Short mmCIF file of C-alpha atoms in Angstrom, two decimals:
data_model
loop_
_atom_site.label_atom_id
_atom_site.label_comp_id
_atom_site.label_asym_id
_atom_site.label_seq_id
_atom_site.Cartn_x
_atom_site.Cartn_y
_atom_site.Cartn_z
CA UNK A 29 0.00 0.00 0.00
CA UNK A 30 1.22 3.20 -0.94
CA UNK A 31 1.81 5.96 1.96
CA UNK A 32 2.78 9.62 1.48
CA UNK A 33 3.95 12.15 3.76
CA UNK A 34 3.91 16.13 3.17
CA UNK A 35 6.12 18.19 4.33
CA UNK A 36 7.13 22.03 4.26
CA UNK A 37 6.58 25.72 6.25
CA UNK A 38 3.31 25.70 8.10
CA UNK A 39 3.55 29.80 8.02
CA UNK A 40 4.29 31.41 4.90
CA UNK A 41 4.01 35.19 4.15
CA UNK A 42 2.30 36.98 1.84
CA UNK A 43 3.77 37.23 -1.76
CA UNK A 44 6.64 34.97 -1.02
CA UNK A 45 6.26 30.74 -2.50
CA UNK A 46 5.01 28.04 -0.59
CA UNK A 47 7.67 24.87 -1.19
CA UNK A 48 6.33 21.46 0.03
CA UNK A 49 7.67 17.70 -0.60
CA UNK A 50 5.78 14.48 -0.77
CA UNK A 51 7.50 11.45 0.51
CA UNK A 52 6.25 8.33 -1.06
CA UNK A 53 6.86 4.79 0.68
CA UNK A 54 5.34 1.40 -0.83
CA UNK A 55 5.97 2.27 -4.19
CA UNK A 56 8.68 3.17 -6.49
CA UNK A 57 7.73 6.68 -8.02
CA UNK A 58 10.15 5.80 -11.07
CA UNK A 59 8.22 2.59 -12.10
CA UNK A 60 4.97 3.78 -11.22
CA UNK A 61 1.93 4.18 -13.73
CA UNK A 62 0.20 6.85 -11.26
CA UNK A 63 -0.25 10.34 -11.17
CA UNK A 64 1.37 12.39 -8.38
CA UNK A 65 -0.79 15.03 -8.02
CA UNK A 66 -1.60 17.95 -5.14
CA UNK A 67 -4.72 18.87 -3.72
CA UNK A 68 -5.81 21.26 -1.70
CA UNK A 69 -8.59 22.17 1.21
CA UNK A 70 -9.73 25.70 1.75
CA UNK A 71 -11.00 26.10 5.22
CA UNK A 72 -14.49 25.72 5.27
CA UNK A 73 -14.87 25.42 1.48
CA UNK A 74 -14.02 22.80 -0.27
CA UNK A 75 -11.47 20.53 -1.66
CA UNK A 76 -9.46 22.43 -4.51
CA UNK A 77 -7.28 19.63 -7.21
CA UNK A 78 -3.99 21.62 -7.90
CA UNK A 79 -2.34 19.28 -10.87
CA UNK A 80 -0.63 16.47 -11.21
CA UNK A 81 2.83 15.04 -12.51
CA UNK A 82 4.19 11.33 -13.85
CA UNK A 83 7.27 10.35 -13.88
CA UNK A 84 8.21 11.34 -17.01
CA UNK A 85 7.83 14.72 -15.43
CA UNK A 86 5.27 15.52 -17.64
CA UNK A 87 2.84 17.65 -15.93
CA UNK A 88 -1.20 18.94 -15.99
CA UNK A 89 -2.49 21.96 -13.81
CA UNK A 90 -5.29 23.45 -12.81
CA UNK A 91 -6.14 26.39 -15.44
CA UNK A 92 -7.07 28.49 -12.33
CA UNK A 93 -3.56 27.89 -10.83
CA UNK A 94 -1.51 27.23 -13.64
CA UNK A 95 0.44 30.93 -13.49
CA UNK A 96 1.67 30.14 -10.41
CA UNK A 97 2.18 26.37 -10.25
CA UNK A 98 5.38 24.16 -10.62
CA UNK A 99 5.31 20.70 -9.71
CA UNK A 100 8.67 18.58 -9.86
CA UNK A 101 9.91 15.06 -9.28
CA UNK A 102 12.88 13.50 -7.39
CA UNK A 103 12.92 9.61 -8.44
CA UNK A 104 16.11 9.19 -6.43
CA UNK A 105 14.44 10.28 -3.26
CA UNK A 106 10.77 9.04 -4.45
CA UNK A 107 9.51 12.41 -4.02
CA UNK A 108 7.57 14.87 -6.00
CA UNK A 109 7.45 18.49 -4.80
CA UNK A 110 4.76 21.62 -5.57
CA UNK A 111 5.79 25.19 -5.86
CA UNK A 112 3.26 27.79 -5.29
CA UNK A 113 4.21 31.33 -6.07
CA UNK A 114 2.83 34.98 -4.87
CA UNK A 115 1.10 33.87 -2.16
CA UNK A 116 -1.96 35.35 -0.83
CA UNK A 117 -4.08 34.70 2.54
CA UNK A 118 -6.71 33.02 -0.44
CA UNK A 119 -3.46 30.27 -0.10
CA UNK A 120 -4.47 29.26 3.67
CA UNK A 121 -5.41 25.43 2.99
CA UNK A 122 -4.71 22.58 3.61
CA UNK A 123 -2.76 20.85 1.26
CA UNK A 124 -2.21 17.15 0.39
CA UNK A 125 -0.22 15.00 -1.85
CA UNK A 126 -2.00 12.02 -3.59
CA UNK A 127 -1.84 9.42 -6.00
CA UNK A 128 -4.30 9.21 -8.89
CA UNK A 129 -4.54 6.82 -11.40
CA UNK A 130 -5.33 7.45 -15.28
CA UNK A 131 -9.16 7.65 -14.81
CA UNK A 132 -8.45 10.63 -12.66
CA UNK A 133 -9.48 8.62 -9.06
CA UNK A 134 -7.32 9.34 -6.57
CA UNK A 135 -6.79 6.03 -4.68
CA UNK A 136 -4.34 7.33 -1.48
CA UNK A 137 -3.89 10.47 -0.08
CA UNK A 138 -1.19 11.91 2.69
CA UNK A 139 -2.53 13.47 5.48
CA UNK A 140 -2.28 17.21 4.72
CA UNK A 141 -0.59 19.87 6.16
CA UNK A 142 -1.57 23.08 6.60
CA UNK A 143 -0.02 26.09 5.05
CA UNK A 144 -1.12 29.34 6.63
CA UNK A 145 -0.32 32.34 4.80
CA UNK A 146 0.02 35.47 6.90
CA UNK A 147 2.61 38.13 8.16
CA UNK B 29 -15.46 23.50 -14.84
CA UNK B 30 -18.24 21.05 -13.74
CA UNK B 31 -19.71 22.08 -10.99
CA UNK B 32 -20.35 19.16 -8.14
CA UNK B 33 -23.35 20.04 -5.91
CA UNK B 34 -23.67 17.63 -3.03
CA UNK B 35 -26.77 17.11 -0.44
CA UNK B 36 -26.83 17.80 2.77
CA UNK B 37 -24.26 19.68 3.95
CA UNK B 38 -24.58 17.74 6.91
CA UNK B 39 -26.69 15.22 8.65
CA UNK B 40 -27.34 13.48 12.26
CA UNK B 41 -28.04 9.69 12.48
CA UNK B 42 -27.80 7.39 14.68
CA UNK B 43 -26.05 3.93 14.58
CA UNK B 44 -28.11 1.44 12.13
CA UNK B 45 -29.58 3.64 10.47
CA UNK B 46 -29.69 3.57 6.51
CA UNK B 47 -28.33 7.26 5.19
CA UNK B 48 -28.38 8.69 1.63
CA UNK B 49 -26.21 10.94 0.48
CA UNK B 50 -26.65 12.60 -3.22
CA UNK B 51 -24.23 14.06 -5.55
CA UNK B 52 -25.16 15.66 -8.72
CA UNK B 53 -23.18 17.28 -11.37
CA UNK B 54 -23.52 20.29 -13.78
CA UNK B 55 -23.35 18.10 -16.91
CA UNK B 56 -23.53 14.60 -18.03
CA UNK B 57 -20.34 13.13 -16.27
CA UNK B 58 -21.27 9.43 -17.30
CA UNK B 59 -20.47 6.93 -14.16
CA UNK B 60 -17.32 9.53 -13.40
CA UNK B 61 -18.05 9.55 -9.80
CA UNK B 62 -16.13 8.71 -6.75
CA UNK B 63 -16.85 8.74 -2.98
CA UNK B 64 -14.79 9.76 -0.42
CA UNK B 65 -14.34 9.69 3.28
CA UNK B 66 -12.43 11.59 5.63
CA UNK B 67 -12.10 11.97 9.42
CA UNK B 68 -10.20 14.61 11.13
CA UNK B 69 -6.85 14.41 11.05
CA UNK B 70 -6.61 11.54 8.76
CA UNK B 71 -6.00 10.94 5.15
CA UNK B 72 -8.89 10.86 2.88
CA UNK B 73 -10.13 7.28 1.47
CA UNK B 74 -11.58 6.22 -1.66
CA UNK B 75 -14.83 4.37 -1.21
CA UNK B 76 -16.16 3.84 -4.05
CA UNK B 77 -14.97 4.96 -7.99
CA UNK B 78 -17.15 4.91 -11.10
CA UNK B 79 -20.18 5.54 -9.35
CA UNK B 80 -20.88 2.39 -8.20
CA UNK B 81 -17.71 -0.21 -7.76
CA UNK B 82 -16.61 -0.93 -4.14
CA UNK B 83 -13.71 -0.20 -3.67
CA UNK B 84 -11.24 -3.48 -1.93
CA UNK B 85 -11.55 -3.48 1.83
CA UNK B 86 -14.38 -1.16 1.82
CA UNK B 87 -17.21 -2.75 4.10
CA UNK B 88 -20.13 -3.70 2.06
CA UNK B 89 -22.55 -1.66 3.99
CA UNK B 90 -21.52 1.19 1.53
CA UNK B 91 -23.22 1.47 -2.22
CA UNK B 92 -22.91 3.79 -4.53
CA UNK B 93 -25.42 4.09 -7.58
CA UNK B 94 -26.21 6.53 -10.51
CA UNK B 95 -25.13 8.09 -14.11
CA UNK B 96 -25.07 11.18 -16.07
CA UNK B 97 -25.38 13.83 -13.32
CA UNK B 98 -27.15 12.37 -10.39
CA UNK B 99 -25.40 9.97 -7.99
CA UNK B 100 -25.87 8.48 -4.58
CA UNK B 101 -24.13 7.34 -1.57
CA UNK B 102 -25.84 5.00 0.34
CA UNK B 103 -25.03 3.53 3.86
CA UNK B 104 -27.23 0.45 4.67
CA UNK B 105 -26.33 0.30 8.53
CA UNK B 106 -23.98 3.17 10.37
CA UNK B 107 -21.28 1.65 12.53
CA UNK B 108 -19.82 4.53 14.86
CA UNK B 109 -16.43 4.58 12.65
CA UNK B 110 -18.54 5.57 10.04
CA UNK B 111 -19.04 9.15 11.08
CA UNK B 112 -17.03 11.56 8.92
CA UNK B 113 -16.82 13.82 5.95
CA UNK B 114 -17.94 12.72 2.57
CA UNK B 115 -16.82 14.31 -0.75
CA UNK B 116 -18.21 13.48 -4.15
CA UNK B 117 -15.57 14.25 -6.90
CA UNK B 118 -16.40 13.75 -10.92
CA UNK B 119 -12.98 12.16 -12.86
CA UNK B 120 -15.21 13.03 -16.34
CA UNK B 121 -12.86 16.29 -16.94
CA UNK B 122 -10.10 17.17 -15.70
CA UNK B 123 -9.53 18.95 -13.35
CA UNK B 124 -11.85 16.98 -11.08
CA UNK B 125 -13.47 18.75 -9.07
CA UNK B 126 -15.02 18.05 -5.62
CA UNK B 127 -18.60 18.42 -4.06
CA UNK B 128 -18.63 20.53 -1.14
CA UNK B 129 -19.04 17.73 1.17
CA UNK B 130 -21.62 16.06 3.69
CA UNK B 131 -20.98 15.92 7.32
CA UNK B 132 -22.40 12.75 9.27
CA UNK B 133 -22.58 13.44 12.66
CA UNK B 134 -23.96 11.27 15.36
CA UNK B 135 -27.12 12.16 16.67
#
């Protein structure tokens, strides 16, 4: 079974970029036929999908983020890593790093951490 | 985007009773549909995908059922672990995007 593990600031400022890392265990992100994506959970709103990359580092985001967005791999480490530029307090979420497969179902999910943005 | 609208927002039950939960879409999103629970603190699990197919390990006290833009997520018999956040979320575009979500508290 696949786990994953975010990581990164839980207090960023406004205009600077959130970085946060996804640890994978259980699964080889190299080999892998999923999608590593990043979603996201706006307190009391709801849950906001932020893109995904493969391994090939090929990568799909949201149109409404896309300006901002960069989403990496590191097969060595089996991690995959979002960048999030000129943040705003609109940022404050909680974010989490998942694993969806082709059809777009996202079969595990880390347990989120939550990125405050704020001065 | 396709808009995911889901009802209620929230709901108290009690333990064995049957609870519906309904999803429905903006468009036609075929048997795109997947369930979702999540308690606090936790990670969010898949229950069910395509509308309908159980996902392994899930108990079979969960169903889901419909097509095109209505759906529904039905628990036959609530066990206390089953009191949490659902989310609806359509796979028929991408991005996918998620139904606001329906808390099940206990009453």
């Amino acid at each position: 079974q696949v786990q994953l593990q975010e990581s990164g600031p839980g207090l960023v400022k406004p205009s600077q970029t959130l970085s946060l890392t996804c640890t994978v265990s259980g699964d080889s992100i190299s080999s892998s036929d999923y999608y590593w994506s990043w979603i996201r959970h706006h307190p009391g709103k709801g849950l906001e999908w932020i893109g995904y990359i493969f391994n090939s580092g090929s990568t799909y985001y949201n149109p409404s983020l896309k300006s901002r967005v960069t989403m990496s791999i590191d097969t060595s480490k089996n991690q995959f890593s979002l960048k999030l530029t000129s943040l705003t307090a609109a940022d404050t979420a909680m974010y989490y790093c998942a694993t969806e497969r082709p059809a777009g179902i996202i079969n595990y999910w880390g347990q989120g951490t939550l990125v405050t943005v704020s001065s | 985007d396709i808009q995911m609208t889901q009802s209620p927002s929230s709901l108290s039950a009690s333990v064995g009773d049957r609870v519906t939960i309904t999803c429905r879409a903006s468009q036609s999103i075929s048997n795109s549909l997947n369930w979702y629970q999540h308690k606090p603190g936790k990670a969010p699990k898949l229950l069910i995908y395509a509308a309908s197919s159980l996902r392994s390990g899930v108990p079979s006290r969960f169903t889901g059922s419909g097509s095109g833009t209505d759906f529904t997520l039905t628990i036959s018999s609530l066990q206390p672990e089953d009191f949490a956040t659902y989310y609806c979320q359509q796979s028929y575009n991408t991005p996918g995007t998620f139904g606001q979500g329906t808390k099940l508290e206990i009453k």
